[in-house]
Coordinates of N, CA and C in Angstrom, one line a residue:
M281 N 12.7 -41.6 -18.0 CA 13.5 -42.8 -18.2 C 15.0 -42.6 -17.9
M282 N 15.4 -41.4 -18.3 CA 16.8 -41.0 -17.9 C 17.0 -41.0 -16.4
A283 N 16.0 -40.5 -15.7 CA 16.1 -40.5 -14.2 C 16.3 -41.9 -13.7
N284 N 15.6 -42.9 -14.3 CA 15.7 -44.2 -13.8 C 17.1 -44.8 -14.0
R285 N 17.8 -44.3 -15.1 CA 19.1 -44.7 -15.4 C 20.1 -44.2 -14.3
L286 N 19.8 -43.0 -13.8 CA 20.6 -42.4 -12.7 C 20.5 -43.2 -11.5
V287 N 19.3 -43.7 -11.2 CA 19.1 -44.6 -10.0 C 19.9 -45.8 -10.1
G288 N 20.0 -46.3 -11.4 CA 20.7 -47.6 -11.6 C 22.2 -47.5 -11.5
I289 N 22.8 -46.3 -11.5 CA 24.2 -46.2 -11.3 C 24.7 -46.7 -10.0
R290 N 23.9 -46.3 -8.9 CA 24.3 -46.6 -7.6 C 24.5 -48.1 -7.4
G291 N 23.6 -48.9 -7.9 CA 23.8 -50.4 -7.8 C 24.9 -50.9 -8.6
Q292 N 25.2 -50.4 -9.8 CA 26.2 -50.9 -10.7 C 27.6 -50.5 -10.3
L293 N 27.7 -49.4 -9.5 CA 29.1 -49.0 -9.2 C 29.6 -49.6 -7.9
G294 N 28.1 -50.0 -7.2 CA 28.3 -50.6 -5.9 C 28.7 -52.1 -5.9
R295 N 45.5 -55.0 -4.3 CA 46.1 -55.7 -5.3 C 47.4 -55.0 -5.7
C296 N 47.5 -55.4 -5.7 CA 48.8 -54.9 -5.9 C 49.1 -54.7 -7.4
F297 N 49.9 -53.8 -7.8 CA 50.2 -53.6 -9.2 C 51.7 -54.0 -9.5
S298 N 51.9 -54.3 -10.8 CA 53.3 -54.6 -11.2 C 53.6 -53.6 -12.2
T299 N 54.9 -53.4 -12.5 CA 55.3 -52.4 -13.5 C 56.2 -53.1 -14.6
S300 N 56.3 -52.4 -15.7 CA 57.0 -52.9 -16.8 C 58.5 -52.6 -16.6
G301 N 59.3 -53.7 -16.4 CA 60.7 -53.5 -16.1 C 61.4 -52.7 -17.2
S302 N 61.1 -53.0 -18.5 CA 61.8 -52.4 -19.6 C 61.5 -50.9 -19.6
L303 N 60.2 -50.6 -19.4 CA 59.9 -49.1 -19.4 C 60.5 -48.4 -18.2
F304 N 60.5 -49.0 -17.0 CA 61.1 -48.4 -15.9 C 62.6 -48.1 -16.1
Q305 N 63.3 -49.1 -16.8 CA 64.7 -48.9 -17.1 C 64.9 -47.7 -18.0
T306 N 63.9 -47.5 -18.9 CA 64.0 -46.4 -19.9 C 63.8 -45.1 -19.3
V307 N 62.8 -44.9 -18.3 CA 62.5 -43.6 -17.8 C 62.8 -43.5 -16.3
K308 N 63.6 -44.4 -15.8 CA 63.9 -44.5 -14.3 C 64.6 -43.2 -13.9
S309 N 64.5 -42.9 -12.6 CA 65.1 -41.7 -12.0 C 66.6 -41.8 -12.1
T310 N 67.2 -40.7 -12.3 CA 68.7 -40.6 -12.2 C 69.1 -40.3 -10.8
S311 N 68.1 -40.2 -9.9 CA 68.4 -40.0 -8.5 C 69.2 -41.2 -7.9
S312 N 70.0 -40.9 -6.9 CA 70.8 -42.0 -6.2 C 70.0 -42.6 -5.1
D313 N 68.8 -42.0 -4.8 CA 68.0 -42.5 -3.7 C 67.1 -43.7 -4.1
S314 N 67.7 -44.9 -3.9 CA 67.0 -46.1 -4.2 C 66.3 -46.1 -5.6
P315 N 67.0 -45.9 -6.7 CA 66.4 -45.8 -8.0 C 65.5 -47.0 -8.4
S316 N 65.8 -48.1 -7.8 CA 65.0 -49.3 -8.2 C 63.7 -49.5 -7.5
V317 N 63.5 -48.6 -6.5 CA 62.3 -48.7 -5.7 C 61.2 -47.8 -6.3
L318 N 60.0 -48.4 -6.6 CA 59.0 -47.7 -7.2 C 58.2 -46.8 -6.2
V319 N 57.8 -45.6 -6.7 CA 57.0 -44.8 -5.9 C 55.5 -45.2 -6.2
S320 N 54.8 -45.6 -5.2 CA 53.4 -46.0 -5.5 C 52.5 -44.9 -5.9
P321 N 51.7 -45.1 -7.0 CA 50.8 -44.1 -7.4 C 49.6 -43.9 -6.5
P322 N 48.9 -42.9 -6.5 CA 47.8 -42.6 -5.6 C 46.6 -43.6 -5.7
I323 N 46.5 -44.2 -6.9 CA 45.4 -45.2 -7.1 C 46.0 -46.4 -7.8
H324 N 45.4 -47.5 -7.7 CA 45.8 -48.7 -8.5 C 45.3 -48.6 -9.9
V325 N 46.1 -48.8 -10.9 CA 45.7 -48.8 -12.3 C 46.2 -50.2 -12.9
F326 N 45.4 -50.8 -13.7 CA 45.6 -52.1 -14.1 C 45.8 -52.3 -15.6
G327 N 46.2 -53.5 -16.0 CA 46.5 -53.8 -17.4 C 47.8 -53.3 -17.9
V328 N 48.0 -53.4 -19.2 CA 49.2 -53.0 -19.8 C 49.4 -51.5 -19.6
E329 N 48.3 -50.7 -19.8 CA 48.3 -49.3 -19.7 C 48.7 -48.9 -18.3
G330 N 48.1 -49.6 -17.3 CA 48.4 -49.3 -15.9 C 49.9 -49.6 -15.5
R331 N 50.5 -50.6 -16.1 CA 51.9 -50.8 -15.8 C 52.8 -49.7 -16.3
Y332 N 52.5 -49.3 -17.5 CA 53.3 -48.1 -18.1 C 53.0 -46.9 -17.3
A333 N 51.8 -46.6 -16.9 CA 51.4 -45.4 -16.2 C 52.1 -45.4 -14.8
S334 N 52.1 -46.6 -14.1 CA 52.7 -46.7 -12.8 C 54.2 -46.4 -12.9
A335 N 54.9 -47.0 -13.9 CA 56.3 -46.8 -14.0 C 56.6 -45.3 -14.3
L336 N 55.8 -44.7 -15.2 CA 56.1 -43.3 -15.5 C 55.8 -42.4 -14.3
F337 N 54.8 -42.7 -13.6 CA 54.5 -41.9 -12.4 C 55.7 -42.0 -11.4
S338 N 56.2 -43.2 -11.2 CA 57.3 -43.4 -10.2 C 58.5 -42.6 -10.7
A339 N 58.9 -42.7 -12.0 CA 60.1 -42.0 -12.5 C 59.9 -40.5 -12.4
A340 N 58.7 -40.0 -12.8 CA 58.5 -38.6 -12.7 C 58.5 -38.0 -11.3
S341 N 57.9 -38.8 -10.4 CA 57.9 -38.4 -9.0 C 59.3 -38.3 -8.4
K342 N 60.2 -39.2 -8.8 CA 61.6 -39.2 -8.3 C 62.3 -38.0 -8.8
Q343 N 62.0 -37.6 -10.0 CA 62.7 -36.4 -10.6 C 61.9 -35.1 -10.5
N344 N 60.9 -35.1 -9.6 CA 60.1 -33.9 -9.4 C 59.5 -33.3 -10.7
K345 N 59.0 -34.2 -11.6 CA 58.5 -33.8 -12.9 C 57.1 -34.1 -13.1
L346 N 56.3 -34.4 -12.0 CA 54.9 -34.7 -12.1 C 54.1 -33.7 -12.7
D347 N 54.4 -32.4 -12.4 CA 53.6 -31.3 -13.0 C 53.8 -31.3 -14.5
Q348 N 55.0 -31.5 -14.9 CA 55.4 -31.6 -16.4 C 54.7 -32.7 -17.1
I349 N 54.7 -33.9 -16.5 CA 54.0 -35.1 -17.0 C 52.5 -34.8 -17.1
D350 N 52.0 -34.2 -16.0 CA 50.5 -33.9 -16.0 C 50.1 -33.0 -17.1
A351 N 50.9 -32.0 -17.4 CA 50.6 -31.1 -18.5 C 50.7 -31.8 -19.8
D352 N 51.7 -32.7 -20.0 CA 51.9 -33.4 -21.2 C 50.7 -34.2 -21.6
F353 N 50.2 -35.0 -20.6 CA 49.1 -35.9 -20.8 C 47.7 -35.2 -20.9
Q354 N 47.6 -34.1 -20.3 CA 46.4 -33.3 -20.6 C 46.4 -32.8 -22.0
K355 N 47.6 -32.4 -22.5 CA 47.7 -31.9 -23.9 C 47.4 -33.1 -24.8
L356 N 47.9 -34.2 -24.5 CA 47.7 -35.4 -25.4 C 46.2 -35.8 -25.4
D357 N 45.6 -35.8 -24.3 CA 44.2 -36.1 -24.2 C 43.3 -35.2 -25.0
N358 N 43.6 -33.9 -24.9 CA 42.9 -32.9 -25.7 C 43.1 -33.0 -27.2
L359 N 44.4 -33.3 -27.5 CA 44.7 -33.5 -29.0 C 44.1 -34.7 -29.6
L360 N 44.1 -35.9 -28.9 CA 43.5 -37.1 -29.4 C 42.0 -37.1 -29.4
S361 N 41.4 -36.4 -28.5 CA 39.9 -36.4 -28.4 C 39.4 -35.4 -29.4
K362 N 40.1 -34.4 -29.8 CA 39.6 -33.4 -30.7 C 40.1 -33.6 -32.2
N363 N 41.1 -34.5 -32.3 CA 41.6 -34.7 -33.7 C 41.6 -36.2 -33.9
K364 N 40.5 -36.8 -34.3 CA 40.5 -38.2 -34.5 C 41.5 -38.7 -35.6
S365 N 41.8 -37.8 -36.5 CA 42.7 -38.2 -37.6 C 44.1 -38.5 -37.0
I366 N 44.5 -37.7 -36.0 CA 45.8 -38.0 -35.3 C 45.8 -39.3 -34.6
A367 N 44.7 -39.5 -33.8 CA 44.6 -40.8 -33.1 C 44.7 -42.0 -34.1
D368 N 44.0 -41.8 -35.3 CA 44.0 -42.9 -36.3 C 45.4 -43.1 -36.9
L369 N 46.3 -42.1 -36.9 CA 47.6 -42.2 -37.4 C 48.4 -43.2 -36.6
F370 N 48.2 -43.2 -35.3 CA 48.9 -44.1 -34.4 C 48.5 -45.5 -34.5
R371 N 47.2 -45.7 -34.9 CA 46.7 -47.1 -35.1 C 46.9 -47.6 -36.5
N372 N 47.1 -46.7 -37.4 CA 47.2 -47.1 -38.8 C 48.5 -48.0 -39.1
P373 N 48.3 -49.3 -39.5 CA 49.5 -50.1 -39.7 C 50.4 -49.6 -40.8
G374 N 49.9 -48.8 -41.7 CA 50.7 -48.2 -42.8 C 51.6 -47.1 -42.4
V375 N 51.5 -46.6 -41.2 CA 52.3 -45.6 -40.7 C 53.6 -46.2 -40.0
T376 N 54.8 -45.8 -40.4 CA 56.0 -46.4 -39.9 C 56.3 -45.9 -38.5
R377 N 57.2 -46.7 -37.9 CA 57.7 -46.3 -36.6 C 58.3 -44.9 -36.6
E378 N 59.1 -44.6 -37.6 CA 59.8 -43.3 -37.7 C 58.8 -42.2 -37.8
Q379 N 57.7 -42.4 -38.6 CA 56.7 -41.4 -38.8 C 55.9 -41.2 -37.5
R380 N 55.7 -42.2 -36.7 CA 55.1 -42.0 -35.4 C 56.0 -41.3 -34.4
F381 N 57.2 -41.6 -34.5 CA 58.2 -40.9 -33.6 C 58.2 -39.4 -34.0
A382 N 58.2 -39.1 -35.3 CA 58.2 -37.7 -35.8 C 57.0 -37.0 -35.3
L383 N 55.8 -37.7 -35.3 CA 54.6 -37.0 -34.9 C 54.7 -36.7 -33.4
I384 N 55.2 -37.6 -32.6 CA 55.4 -37.4 -31.2 C 56.3 -36.2 -30.9
K385 N 57.3 -36.1 -31.7 CA 58.3 -35.0 -31.5 C 57.6 -33.6 -31.9
D386 N 56.7 -33.7 -32.9 CA 56.1 -32.4 -33.4 C 55.0 -31.9 -32.4
I387 N 54.5 -32.8 -31.5 CA 53.5 -32.5 -30.5 C 54.1 -31.5 -29.5
G388 N 55.4 -31.7 -29.2 CA 56.1 -30.8 -28.3 C 55.9 -31.3 -26.8
L389 N 56.4 -32.5 -26.5 CA 56.2 -33.0 -25.2 C 57.6 -33.0 -24.5
S390 N 57.6 -33.2 -23.2 CA 58.8 -33.3 -22.4 C 59.6 -34.6 -22.8
D391 N 60.9 -34.6 -22.5 CA 61.7 -35.7 -22.9 C 61.2 -37.0 -22.3
M392 N 60.8 -36.9 -21.0 CA 60.4 -38.1 -20.3 C 59.1 -38.7 -20.9
T393 N 58.2 -37.9 -21.3 CA 56.9 -38.3 -21.9 C 57.2 -38.8 -23.3
R394 N 58.1 -38.1 -24.0 CA 58.4 -38.6 -25.4 C 59.1 -39.9 -25.4
T395 N 60.0 -40.1 -24.5 CA 60.7 -41.4 -24.4 C 59.8 -42.5 -24.0
T396 N 58.8 -42.2 -23.1 CA 57.8 -43.2 -22.7 C 57.0 -43.7 -23.9
L397 N 56.5 -42.7 -24.7 CA 55.7 -43.0 -25.8 C 56.4 -43.7 -26.9
E398 N 57.7 -43.4 -27.1 CA 58.5 -44.1 -28.0 C 58.7 -45.6 -27.6
T399 N 58.9 -45.8 -26.3 CA 59.0 -47.2 -25.8 C 57.7 -47.9 -26.0
F400 N 56.6 -47.2 -25.7 CA 55.2 -47.8 -25.9 C 55.1 -48.3 -27.4
I401 N 55.5 -47.5 -28.3 CA 55.4 -47.8 -29.7 C 56.4 -48.9 -30.1
D402 N 57.6 -48.9 -29.6 CA 58.6 -49.9 -29.9 C 58.1 -51.3 -29.4
N403 N 57.3 -51.3 -28.3 CA 56.7 -52.5 -27.8 C 55.4 -52.9 -28.5
R404 N 55.1 -52.2 -29.6 CA 53.9 -52.4 -30.4 C 52.6 -52.3 -29.6
R405 N 52.5 -51.2 -28.8 CA 51.3 -50.9 -28.0 C 50.6 -49.7 -28.6
E406 N 50.9 -49.3 -29.8 CA 50.4 -48.0 -30.3 C 48.8 -48.0 -30.4
K407 N 48.2 -49.2 -30.6 CA 46.8 -49.2 -30.6 C 46.1 -49.0 -29.2
R408 N 46.9 -49.1 -28.2 CA 46.5 -48.8 -26.8 C 46.8 -47.4 -26.4
L409 N 47.3 -46.6 -27.3 CA 47.7 -45.2 -26.9 C 46.6 -44.4 -26.2
T410 N 45.4 -44.4 -26.8 CA 44.3 -43.5 -26.3 C 44.0 -44.0 -24.9
K411 N 43.9 -45.3 -24.7 CA 43.6 -45.9 -23.4 C 44.7 -45.5 -22.4
F412 N 46.0 -45.6 -22.8 CA 47.1 -45.3 -21.9 C 47.0 -43.8 -21.5
V413 N 46.7 -42.9 -22.4 CA 46.6 -41.5 -22.1 C 45.4 -41.3 -21.1
S414 N 44.3 -42.0 -21.3 CA 43.2 -41.9 -20.3 C 43.6 -42.4 -18.9
V415 N 44.3 -43.5 -18.9 CA 44.7 -44.1 -17.6 C 45.7 -43.1 -16.9
M416 N 46.6 -42.6 -17.6 CA 47.6 -41.7 -17.1 C 46.9 -40.4 -16.5
N417 N 45.9 -39.9 -17.2 CA 45.2 -38.7 -16.8 C 44.4 -39.0 -15.5
R418 N 43.8 -40.2 -15.5 CA 43.1 -40.6 -14.3 C 44.0 -40.6 -13.1
L419 N 45.2 -41.2 -13.3 CA 46.2 -41.3 -12.2 C 46.6 -39.9 -11.7
M420 N 46.9 -39.0 -12.7 CA 47.3 -37.7 -12.4 C 46.2 -36.9 -11.7
S421 N 45.0 -37.1 -12.1 CA 43.8 -36.4 -11.4 C 43.8 -36.9 -10.0
A422 N 44.0 -38.1 -9.7 CA 44.0 -38.6 -8.3 C 45.1 -38.0 -7.5
N423 N 46.2 -37.8 -8.2 CA 47.3 -37.1 -7.5 C 47.0 -35.7 -7.1
R424 N 46.1 -35.1 -7.9 CA 45.7 -33.7 -7.6 C 44.5 -33.7 -6.6
G425 N 44.1 -34.9 -6.2 CA 42.9 -34.9 -5.3 C 41.6 -34.9 -6.0
E426 N 41.6 -35.2 -7.3 CA 40.3 -35.2 -8.0 C 39.9 -36.6 -8.4
L427 N 38.6 -36.8 -8.6 CA 38.0 -38.0 -9.1 C 37.4 -37.7 -10.4
I428 N 37.9 -38.2 -11.5 CA 37.4 -37.9 -12.8 C 36.3 -38.8 -13.2
C429 N 35.2 -38.2 -13.7 CA 34.0 -39.0 -14.1 C 33.7 -38.6 -15.5
R430 N 33.6 -39.5 -16.5 CA 33.2 -39.2 -17.8 C 31.8 -39.8 -18.1
V431 N 30.9 -39.0 -18.6 CA 29.5 -39.5 -18.8 C 29.2 -39.2 -20.3
I432 N 28.7 -40.2 -21.0 CA 28.3 -40.1 -22.4 C 26.8 -40.4 -22.5
T433 N 26.1 -39.4 -23.1 CA 24.6 -39.6 -23.3 C 24.3 -39.4 -24.7
A434 N 23.1 -39.9 -25.1 CA 22.7 -39.7 -26.5 C 22.3 -38.3 -26.9
K435 N 21.9 -37.5 -25.9 CA 21.6 -36.1 -26.1 C 22.0 -35.3 -24.9
P436 N 22.1 -34.0 -25.0 CA 22.6 -33.2 -23.8 C 21.6 -33.4 -22.6
L437 N 22.2 -33.4 -21.4 CA 21.4 -33.4 -20.2 C 20.9 -32.0 -19.9
D438 N 19.6 -31.9 -19.5 CA 19.1 -30.6 -19.0 C 19.6 -30.4 -17.6
T439 N 19.4 -29.2 -17.1 CA 19.9 -28.7 -15.8 C 19.5 -29.7 -14.7
K440 N 18.2 -30.1 -14.7 CA 17.7 -30.9 -13.7 C 18.4 -32.3 -13.6
L441 N 18.5 -32.9 -14.8 CA 19.1 -34.2 -14.9 C 20.6 -34.2 -14.5
R442 N 21.3 -33.1 -15.0 CA 22.7 -32.9 -14.6 C 22.9 -32.8 -13.1
G443 N 22.0 -32.1 -12.5 CA 22.1 -32.0 -11.0 C 21.9 -33.3 -10.3
E444 N 20.9 -34.1 -10.8 CA 20.6 -35.4 -10.2 C 21.8 -36.3 -10.5
L445 N 22.4 -36.2 -11.6 CA 23.6 -37.1 -11.9 C 24.7 -36.7 -11.0
D446 N 25.0 -35.4 -10.9 CA 26.1 -35.0 -10.0 C 25.9 -35.5 -8.5
S447 N 24.6 -35.4 -8.1 CA 24.3 -35.9 -6.7 C 24.6 -37.3 -6.5
V448 N 24.2 -38.2 -7.5 CA 24.5 -39.6 -7.4 C 26.0 -39.9 -7.5
L449 N 26.7 -39.2 -8.4 CA 28.1 -39.5 -8.6 C 28.9 -39.1 -7.3
K450 N 28.5 -38.1 -6.7 CA 29.3 -37.6 -5.5 C 29.3 -38.6 -4.4
Q451 N 28.4 -39.6 -4.4 CA 28.4 -40.6 -3.4 C 29.5 -41.6 -3.5
F452 N 30.2 -41.6 -4.7 CA 31.3 -42.5 -5.0 C 32.6 -41.8 -4.9
S453 N 32.7 -40.6 -4.4 CA 33.9 -39.9 -4.2 C 34.2 -39.8 -2.7
K454 N 35.5 -39.8 -2.4 CA 35.9 -39.7 -1.0 C 35.7 -38.2 -0.5
K455 N 35.6 -38.1 0.8 CA 35.3 -36.7 1.4 C 36.3 -35.7 0.9
E456 N 37.6 -36.1 0.8 CA 38.6 -35.1 0.4 C 38.8 -35.0 -1.1
E457 N 38.1 -35.8 -1.9 CA 38.2 -35.7 -3.3 C 37.3 -34.7 -4.0
K458 N 37.7 -34.1 -5.0 CA 36.9 -33.1 -5.8 C 36.4 -33.9 -7.0
L459 N 35.1 -34.0 -7.2 CA 34.5 -34.7 -8.3 C 34.6 -33.8 -9.5
N460 N 35.2 -34.3 -10.6 CA 35.3 -33.6 -11.8 C 34.5 -34.4 -12.9
V461 N 33.3 -33.9 -13.3 CA 32.4 -34.6 -14.2 C 32.5 -34.0 -15.6
E462 N 32.9 -34.8 -16.6 CA 32.9 -34.4 -18.0 C 31.8 -35.1 -18.7
T463 N 31.0 -34.4 -19.4 CA 29.9 -34.9 -20.2 C 30.2 -34.8 -21.7
S464 N 29.7 -35.7 -22.5 CA 29.8 -35.6 -23.9 C 28.6 -36.3 -24.5
V465 N 28.3 -36.0 -25.8 CA 27.1 -36.5 -26.5 C 27.5 -37.4 -27.6
D466 N 26.9 -38.6 -27.7 CA 27.2 -39.5 -28.8 C 25.8 -40.2 -29.1
P467 N 25.2 -39.7 -30.2 CA 23.8 -40.2 -30.6 C 23.8 -41.7 -30.9
S468 N 25.0 -42.2 -31.2 CA 25.0 -43.6 -31.6 C 24.7 -44.6 -30.5
I469 N 24.8 -44.1 -29.2 CA 24.4 -45.0 -28.1 C 22.9 -45.1 -27.9
M470 N 22.1 -44.3 -28.7 CA 20.7 -44.3 -28.8 C 19.9 -43.9 -27.6
G471 N 20.4 -44.1 -26.4 CA 19.7 -43.7 -25.2 C 20.5 -44.2 -24.0
G472 N 20.0 -43.9 -22.8 CA 20.7 -44.3 -21.6 C 22.0 -43.5 -21.5
M473 N 23.0 -44.2 -20.9 CA 24.3 -43.5 -20.7 C 25.4 -44.4 -20.5
I474 N 26.6 -44.0 -20.7 CA 27.9 -44.7 -20.4 C 28.6 -43.9 -19.3
V475 N 29.0 -44.5 -18.2 CA 29.6 -43.8 -17.1 C 31.0 -44.4 -16.9
E476 N 32.0 -43.6 -16.8 CA 33.4 -44.0 -16.4 C 33.8 -43.2 -15.2
I477 N 33.9 -43.8 -14.1 CA 34.3 -43.1 -12.9 C 35.4 -43.8 -12.2
G478 N 36.5 -43.2 -12.0 CA 37.7 -43.9 -11.5 C 38.1 -45.0 -12.4
D479 N 38.2 -46.2 -11.8 CA 38.5 -47.4 -12.6 C 37.2 -48.2 -12.9
R480 N 36.0 -47.6 -12.7 CA 34.8 -48.3 -13.0 C 34.2 -47.8 -14.4
Y481 N 33.7 -48.8 -15.1 CA 33.1 -48.5 -16.4 C 31.8 -49.2 -16.5
I482 N 30.7 -48.4 -16.7 CA 29.3 -48.9 -16.7 C 28.6 -48.5 -18.0
D483 N 28.3 -49.4 -18.8 CA 27.6 -49.2 -20.0 C 26.1 -49.5 -19.9
M484 N 25.3 -48.4 -19.7 CA 23.9 -48.6 -19.6 C 23.2 -48.0 -20.8
S485 N 23.9 -48.0 -22.0 CA 23.3 -47.5 -23.2 C 22.3 -48.5 -23.8
I486 N 21.4 -47.9 -24.6 CA 20.4 -48.8 -25.3 C 21.1 -49.6 -26.4
A487 N 22.1 -48.9 -27.0 CA 22.9 -49.6 -28.1 C 23.5 -50.9 -27.6
S488 N 24.1 -50.8 -26.4 CA 24.8 -52.0 -25.8 C 23.8 -53.1 -25.5
K489 N 22.6 -52.7 -25.0 CA 21.6 -53.7 -24.7 C 21.1 -54.4 -26.0
I490 N 20.9 -53.6 -27.0 CA 20.4 -54.2 -28.3 C 21.5 -55.1 -28.8
K491 N 22.7 -54.8 -28.7 CA 23.8 -55.7 -29.2 C 23.8 -57.0 -28.4
A492 N 23.6 -56.9 -27.1 CA 23.6 -58.1 -26.2 C 22.4 -59.0 -26.6
Y493 N 21.3 -58.4 -26.8 CA 20.1 -59.2 -27.1 C 20.3 -59.8 -28.5
T494 N 20.9 -59.1 -29.4 CA 21.1 -59.6 -30.8 C 22.0 -60.8 -30.7
E495 N 23.1 -60.7 -29.9 CA 24.0 -61.8 -29.8 C 23.4 -63.0 -29.2
I496 N 22.5 -62.8 -28.2 CA 21.8 -63.9 -27.6 C 20.8 -64.6 -28.6
L497 N 20.1 -63.8 -29.4 CA 19.2 -64.4 -30.4 C 19.9 -65.1 -31.5
T498 N 21.1 -64.5 -31.9 CA 21.9 -65.1 -33.0 C 22.4 -66.5 -32.5
S499 N 22.9 -66.5 -31.3 CA 23.5 -67.8 -30.8 C 22.4 -68.9 -30.6
N500 N 21.2 -68.5 -30.5 CA 20.1 -69.5 -30.4 C 19.6 -70.0 -31.7
V501 N 20.0 -69.4 -32.8 CA 19.5 -69.7 -34.2 C 20.2 -71.0 -34.6

């Protein structure tokens, strides 16, 4: 059954961006070389998180701080994914602005990343922080010539299924890209898998199907 899910990935996988002016003014380059002109990111990223990520990438690129920003967001991703309580603190409405700022300072990030996150919070985007970190890491991976793919399954994949999965996913990477597949287990999806590759998100979990069927049945009552 899992093998059938792998086959289904192929079919389901198969613009310009704008930036936040206020954020860009906050983290813009101090360089005299056309500071108002954005440096285009290696991939298009969308939504609120994409606008922040694009502005930060441009500013960091102009100041030759991309490696620093890359390290910061890998650190943030690791921290938020392994410490749910910290991620919850950013979403908790009972936590004050000053407490969130103090937490960011304690993490030990570069000034540019810290300023960006403080702007993010000042604009009341803290509930989108985890998504922003994910988008920024995807952008930085593309800058390194990598294509990040995250796969969630209800139970660990055996060697054979993992090989079949990698074979299918490689078809969606460019020749010069290095495919970086991260797998995790979440029993709550009940079966099937959830795949996030580049800017594509495919939910083939049994849990999502049950939810969809339930909503259909409920709406007909």
